mmCIF file of C-alpha atoms in Angstrom:
data_model
loop_
_atom_site.group_PDB
_atom_site.id
_atom_site.type_symbol
_atom_site.label_atom_id
_atom_site.label_comp_id
_atom_site.label_asym_id
_atom_site.label_seq_id
_atom_site.Cartn_x
_atom_site.Cartn_y
_atom_site.Cartn_z
ATOM 1 C CA UNK F 1 -0.180 -0.070 0.260
ATOM 2 C CA UNK F 2 1.057 3.473 -1.266
ATOM 3 C CA UNK F 3 -0.185 6.540 0.048
ATOM 4 C CA UNK F 4 -0.677 8.344 -2.903
ATOM 5 C CA UNK F 5 -0.630 11.835 -1.949
ATOM 6 C CA UNK F 6 2.740 11.467 0.123
ATOM 7 C CA UNK F 7 6.069 13.300 -1.061
ATOM 8 C CA UNK F 8 7.780 10.026 -1.446
ATOM 9 C CA UNK F 9 6.365 6.914 -2.667
ATOM 10 C CA UNK F 10 7.228 5.432 0.642
ATOM 11 C CA UNK F 11 5.091 1.681 1.188
ATOM 12 C CA UNK F 12 2.863 2.197 3.578
ATOM 13 C CA UNK F 13 1.660 -1.934 4.311
ATOM 14 C CA UNK F 14 2.600 -5.038 2.847
ATOM 15 C CA UNK F 15 0.481 -7.905 3.605
ATOM 16 C CA UNK F 16 2.876 -11.107 3.624
ATOM 17 C CA UNK F 17 0.831 -13.276 0.448
ATOM 18 C CA UNK F 18 0.446 -10.353 -1.917
ATOM 19 C CA UNK F 19 2.380 -10.039 -4.928
ATOM 20 C CA UNK F 20 4.567 -7.026 -2.974
ATOM 21 C CA UNK F 21 4.944 -9.723 -0.003
ATOM 22 C CA UNK F 22 6.130 -12.294 -1.842
ATOM 23 C CA UNK F 23 8.972 -9.941 -4.290
ATOM 24 C CA UNK F 24 10.426 -9.255 -0.259
ATOM 25 C CA UNK F 25 8.505 -4.892 -0.878
ATOM 26 C CA UNK F 26 8.555 -3.893 2.527
ATOM 27 C CA UNK F 27 7.411 -1.814 4.845
ATOM 28 C CA UNK F 28 9.694 1.838 4.777
ATOM 29 C CA UNK F 29 10.442 0.397 1.499
ATOM 30 C CA UNK F 30 10.996 4.142 -0.856
ATOM 31 C CA UNK F 31 9.673 3.121 -4.662
ATOM 32 C CA UNK F 32 11.959 5.138 -7.054
ATOM 33 C CA UNK F 33 10.610 3.695 -10.404
ATOM 34 C CA UNK F 34 8.216 0.662 -12.188
ATOM 35 C CA UNK F 35 8.310 -0.806 -14.957
ATOM 36 C CA UNK F 36 10.982 1.522 -16.244
ATOM 37 C CA UNK F 37 9.126 4.753 -14.612
ATOM 38 C CA UNK F 38 10.557 7.179 -12.577
ATOM 39 C CA UNK F 39 8.222 7.381 -9.921
ATOM 40 C CA UNK F 40 9.127 10.679 -6.972
ATOM 41 C CA UNK F 41 5.972 10.246 -5.225
ATOM 42 C CA UNK F 42 2.911 7.885 -4.112
ATOM 43 C CA UNK F 43 0.861 10.055 -7.528
ATOM 44 C CA UNK F 44 3.863 8.619 -10.055
ATOM 45 C CA UNK F 45 3.319 5.195 -8.479
ATOM 46 C CA UNK F 46 -0.494 5.056 -9.339
ATOM 47 C CA UNK F 47 -0.153 6.627 -12.677
ATOM 48 C CA UNK F 48 2.715 3.192 -13.428
ATOM 49 C CA UNK F 49 -0.011 0.741 -12.705
ATOM 50 C CA UNK F 50 -1.987 2.674 -15.690
ATOM 51 C CA UNK F 51 -2.903 -0.252 -18.576
ATOM 52 C CA UNK F 52 -0.715 -3.016 -16.736
ATOM 53 C CA UNK F 53 -2.427 -6.034 -16.503
ATOM 54 C CA UNK F 54 -2.934 -9.431 -14.240
ATOM 55 C CA UNK F 55 0.571 -11.848 -14.239
ATOM 56 C CA UNK F 56 2.526 -8.854 -16.050
ATOM 57 C CA UNK F 57 6.527 -8.867 -15.004
ATOM 58 C CA UNK F 58 7.846 -5.303 -13.569
ATOM 59 C CA UNK F 59 10.918 -4.399 -12.158
ATOM 60 C CA UNK F 60 10.766 -2.069 -8.901
ATOM 61 C CA UNK F 61 13.728 -0.111 -7.897
ATOM 62 C CA UNK F 62 13.564 0.639 -4.398
ATOM 63 C CA UNK F 63 15.587 2.999 -1.703
ATOM 64 C CA UNK F 64 15.880 0.979 1.573
ATOM 65 C CA UNK F 65 17.717 2.490 3.731
ATOM 66 C CA UNK F 66 20.975 3.996 2.294
ATOM 67 C CA UNK F 67 20.737 1.964 -1.047
ATOM 68 C CA UNK F 68 18.760 -0.186 -3.736
ATOM 69 C CA UNK F 69 17.081 -2.084 -4.663
ATOM 70 C CA UNK F 70 15.644 -3.887 -7.297
ATOM 71 C CA UNK F 71 12.942 -6.568 -7.221
ATOM 72 C CA UNK F 72 10.666 -8.387 -9.665
ATOM 73 C CA UNK F 73 7.100 -7.823 -8.768
ATOM 74 C CA UNK F 74 4.246 -10.137 -10.687
ATOM 75 C CA UNK F 75 0.660 -7.957 -10.600
ATOM 76 C CA UNK F 76 -2.436 -9.153 -9.103
ATOM 77 C CA UNK F 77 -5.985 -9.271 -10.054
ATOM 78 C CA UNK F 78 -6.508 -5.714 -8.862
ATOM 79 C CA UNK F 79 -9.771 -5.897 -6.424
ATOM 80 C CA UNK F 80 -12.479 -2.604 -7.197
ATOM 81 C CA UNK F 81 -15.195 -1.697 -4.579
ATOM 82 C CA UNK F 82 -18.637 -3.302 -5.870
ATOM 83 C CA UNK F 83 -21.217 -0.766 -6.792
ATOM 84 C CA UNK F 84 -24.081 -0.491 -4.070
ATOM 85 C CA UNK F 85 -27.963 -1.749 -5.409
ATOM 86 C CA UNK F 86 -29.063 1.688 -6.609
ATOM 87 C CA UNK F 87 -32.964 0.818 -5.400
ATOM 88 C CA UNK F 88 -34.985 3.581 -3.566
ATOM 89 C CA UNK F 89 -31.757 5.773 -4.557
ATOM 90 C CA UNK F 90 -32.723 9.717 -5.215
ATOM 91 C CA UNK F 91 -30.981 13.243 -6.109
ATOM 92 C CA UNK F 92 -28.156 14.892 -4.454
ATOM 93 C CA UNK F 93 -26.524 14.787 -0.885
ATOM 94 C CA UNK F 94 -27.296 14.769 2.566
ATOM 95 C CA UNK F 95 -25.111 17.385 4.718
ATOM 96 C CA UNK F 96 -24.711 18.028 8.641
ATOM 97 C CA UNK F 97 -24.318 21.815 8.697
ATOM 98 C CA UNK F 98 -21.919 22.433 12.055
ATOM 99 C CA UNK F 99 -20.591 25.453 13.975
ATOM 100 C CA UNK F 100 -17.214 25.618 15.452
ATOM 101 C CA UNK F 101 -13.375 26.896 15.307
ATOM 102 C CA UNK F 102 -10.811 24.087 13.261
ATOM 103 C CA UNK F 103 -7.395 24.511 12.363
ATOM 104 C CA UNK F 104 -7.840 20.810 11.066
ATOM 105 C CA UNK F 105 -10.864 18.824 9.951
ATOM 106 C CA UNK F 106 -12.911 17.646 13.014
ATOM 107 C CA UNK F 107 -14.217 14.599 13.819
ATOM 108 C CA UNK F 108 -17.829 15.812 12.645
ATOM 109 C CA UNK F 109 -19.051 11.964 13.331
ATOM 110 C CA UNK F 110 -18.694 13.057 17.538
ATOM 111 C CA UNK F 111 -20.207 16.628 16.762
ATOM 112 C CA UNK F 112 -23.335 17.346 17.115
ATOM 113 C CA UNK F 113 -25.084 18.797 13.934
ATOM 114 C CA UNK F 114 -27.019 22.313 13.635
ATOM 115 C CA UNK F 115 -28.097 22.175 10.276
ATOM 116 C CA UNK F 116 -29.179 19.063 7.928
ATOM 117 C CA UNK F 117 -30.709 18.767 4.479
ATOM 118 C CA UNK F 118 -29.845 17.917 1.110
ATOM 119 C CA UNK F 119 -27.459 19.463 -1.761
ATOM 120 C CA UNK F 120 -27.773 18.931 -5.749
ATOM 121 C CA UNK F 121 -23.703 18.526 -4.837
ATOM 122 C CA UNK F 122 -20.912 19.355 -2.156
ATOM 123 C CA UNK F 123 -20.463 23.207 -1.997
ATOM 124 C CA UNK F 124 -19.131 25.930 0.776
ATOM 125 C CA UNK F 125 -22.892 27.134 0.454
ATOM 126 C CA UNK F 126 -24.996 24.034 1.584
ATOM 127 C CA UNK F 127 -24.713 25.768 4.637
ATOM 128 C CA UNK F 128 -23.002 28.217 6.461
ATOM 129 C CA UNK F 129 -22.903 31.060 9.220
ATOM 130 C CA UNK F 130 -24.400 34.465 9.167
ATOM 131 C CA UNK F 131 -20.374 36.042 8.819
ATOM 132 C CA UNK F 132 -18.807 32.839 6.705
ATOM 133 C CA UNK F 133 -16.779 31.990 9.061
ATOM 134 C CA UNK F 134 -16.150 29.307 11.370
ATOM 135 C CA UNK F 135 -18.429 26.255 10.034
ATOM 136 C CA UNK F 136 -17.627 23.259 8.828
ATOM 137 C CA UNK F 137 -19.878 20.118 6.729
ATOM 138 C CA UNK F 138 -19.745 17.082 6.050
ATOM 139 C CA UNK F 139 -21.933 15.798 2.760
ATOM 140 C CA UNK F 140 -22.328 11.724 2.443
ATOM 141 C CA UNK F 141 -24.319 9.431 -0.058
ATOM 142 C CA UNK F 142 -23.565 8.517 -3.591
ATOM 143 C CA UNK F 143 -21.025 9.300 -6.666
ATOM 144 C CA UNK F 144 -22.550 7.775 -9.678
ATOM 145 C CA UNK F 145 -18.901 6.390 -11.707
ATOM 146 C CA UNK F 146 -20.407 6.572 -15.950
ATOM 147 C CA UNK F 147 -17.514 3.417 -16.568
ATOM 148 C CA UNK F 148 -15.389 0.994 -15.143
ATOM 149 C CA UNK F 149 -11.531 2.765 -15.705
ATOM 150 C CA UNK F 150 -9.437 5.263 -13.676
ATOM 151 C CA UNK F 151 -10.219 8.468 -12.020
ATOM 152 C CA UNK F 152 -8.656 11.471 -10.743
ATOM 153 C CA UNK F 153 -11.111 13.293 -8.029
ATOM 154 C CA UNK F 154 -9.554 17.072 -6.770
ATOM 155 C CA UNK F 155 -10.755 18.942 -4.171
ATOM 156 C CA UNK F 156 -10.818 22.703 -4.434
ATOM 157 C CA UNK F 157 -11.448 24.061 -0.961
ATOM 158 C CA UNK F 158 -10.277 27.348 1.431
ATOM 159 C CA UNK F 159 -10.067 25.908 4.581
ATOM 160 C CA UNK F 160 -9.960 21.967 4.414
ATOM 161 C CA UNK F 161 -11.418 19.157 3.008
ATOM 162 C CA UNK F 162 -11.207 15.176 2.540
ATOM 163 C CA UNK F 163 -12.674 13.405 -0.373
ATOM 164 C CA UNK F 164 -13.550 8.983 0.501
ATOM 165 C CA UNK F 165 -15.406 7.249 -1.480
ATOM 166 C CA UNK F 166 -16.270 3.441 -0.606
ATOM 167 C CA UNK F 167 -14.153 4.384 2.604
ATOM 168 C CA UNK F 168 -11.225 4.997 1.061
ATOM 169 C CA UNK F 169 -9.933 8.773 1.590
ATOM 170 C CA UNK F 170 -9.106 9.599 -2.084
ATOM 171 C CA UNK F 171 -8.264 13.259 -1.453
ATOM 172 C CA UNK F 172 -6.891 14.993 1.694
ATOM 173 C CA UNK F 173 -6.825 18.206 0.910
ATOM 174 C CA UNK F 174 -6.687 19.350 4.728
ATOM 175 C CA UNK F 175 -5.662 22.342 7.210
ATOM 176 C CA UNK F 176 -5.659 25.810 6.935
ATOM 177 C CA UNK F 177 -4.669 27.672 3.556
ATOM 178 C CA UNK F 178 -6.735 29.743 0.836
ATOM 179 C CA UNK F 179 -7.671 28.072 -2.413
ATOM 180 C CA UNK F 180 -6.020 24.597 -3.373
ATOM 181 C CA UNK F 181 -6.265 21.996 -5.706
ATOM 182 C CA UNK F 182 -5.459 18.323 -4.371
ATOM 183 C CA UNK F 183 -6.279 15.058 -6.382
ATOM 184 C CA UNK F 184 -6.063 11.233 -5.753
ATOM 185 C CA UNK F 185 -6.797 8.090 -8.310
ATOM 186 C CA UNK F 186 -8.443 5.313 -7.126
ATOM 187 C CA UNK F 187 -10.089 2.204 -9.509
ATOM 188 C CA UNK F 188 -13.892 2.824 -10.095
ATOM 189 C CA UNK F 189 -16.259 0.173 -11.322
ATOM 190 C CA UNK F 190 -19.634 1.369 -13.237
ATOM 191 C CA UNK F 191 -22.337 2.736 -11.074
ATOM 192 C CA UNK F 192 -23.408 4.090 -7.210
ATOM 193 C CA UNK F 193 -20.158 4.017 -5.128
ATOM 194 C CA UNK F 194 -20.606 5.511 -1.261
ATOM 195 C CA UNK F 195 -18.792 9.067 -0.752
ATOM 196 C CA UNK F 196 -18.633 11.563 2.092
ATOM 197 C CA UNK F 197 -17.139 14.749 0.819
ATOM 198 C CA UNK F 198 -15.847 16.904 4.330
ATOM 199 C CA UNK F 199 -15.053 20.381 4.779
ATOM 200 C CA UNK F 200 -14.026 23.435 7.095
ATOM 201 C CA UNK F 201 -13.962 27.304 7.007
ATOM 202 C CA UNK F 202 -12.274 28.789 9.800
ATOM 203 C CA UNK F 203 -11.468 32.646 8.756
ATOM 204 C CA UNK F 204 -11.322 35.015 5.024
ATOM 205 C CA UNK F 205 -12.883 33.329 2.066
ATOM 206 C CA UNK F 206 -15.155 30.012 2.265
ATOM 207 C CA UNK F 207 -14.684 27.447 -1.681
ATOM 208 C CA UNK F 208 -15.230 23.789 -1.639
ATOM 209 C CA UNK F 209 -15.501 22.217 -5.535
ATOM 210 C CA UNK F 210 -15.149 18.325 -6.236
ATOM 211 C CA UNK F 211 -13.892 17.682 -10.396
ATOM 212 C CA UNK F 212 -13.247 14.477 -11.304
ATOM 213 C CA UNK F 213 -11.416 13.257 -14.905
ATOM 214 C CA UNK F 214 -11.017 9.603 -15.904
ATOM 215 C CA UNK F 215 -12.109 7.377 -19.324
ATOM 216 C CA UNK F 216 -13.457 9.613 -21.667
ATOM 217 C CA UNK F 217 -13.656 12.297 -18.991
ATOM 218 C CA UNK F 218 -12.145 15.398 -19.837
ATOM 219 C CA UNK F 219 -11.717 17.070 -16.212
ATOM 220 C CA UNK F 220 -15.079 18.942 -14.539
ATOM 221 C CA UNK F 221 -16.543 19.660 -12.423
ATOM 222 C CA UNK F 222 -18.168 16.486 -11.585
ATOM 223 C CA UNK F 223 -22.385 17.510 -12.148
ATOM 224 C CA UNK F 224 -25.931 17.311 -9.600
ATOM 225 C CA UNK F 225 -26.430 14.065 -11.843
ATOM 226 C CA UNK F 226 -23.818 12.644 -10.713
ATOM 227 C CA UNK F 227 -24.610 12.732 -6.793
ATOM 228 C CA UNK F 228 -27.321 10.381 -5.335
ATOM 229 C CA UNK F 229 -28.582 10.002 -1.284
ATOM 230 C CA UNK F 230 -30.419 7.096 -0.320
ATOM 231 C CA UNK F 231 -34.479 7.676 -0.260
#
């Protein structure tokens, strides 16, 4: 497991019987290249796996402590999250609004919401305080993926935001900052997948926007037609 949001492609976890475990990849190794492609950070690692097939052998160059190690990795079958049943779905995302002053995203599940409702899409204006400061939002529901493939998801936010799909954090754009866009990559099957978007605003301007790109899909804001909630 490699965190795609890190400045280096550091191996965070290795399962013993996985292809990485069988190739003697170890936790803490830094991936320098994969299949001849240089890997500078976690995002590069994900891109280097695009269009490769199960059973394919790829040479991986690792930095292990102060030396370089080369291993051959036999790619396994990537297990993709299965889409959920579409029965009872309605357009829009459920949201909860919160009041508070934070430097990073809190665990909203431990806080009491001051507002609830339905939004067409994730936005900083679904709920806000009177002065537009010191508030947070949590959106939850489902994202409709138009076809199987590799998707890049983005959040642009001021201040912090996160986006999770199928229980996996894909974009971590947390912290105090002006408008900043961050991205993550995930392979998904066509259909509806559980999604959660969280956001907070402390002071100054406020913004939240979720966008994507994928197979035959140029970079664009995720439209309202792609967001759903359970009735």
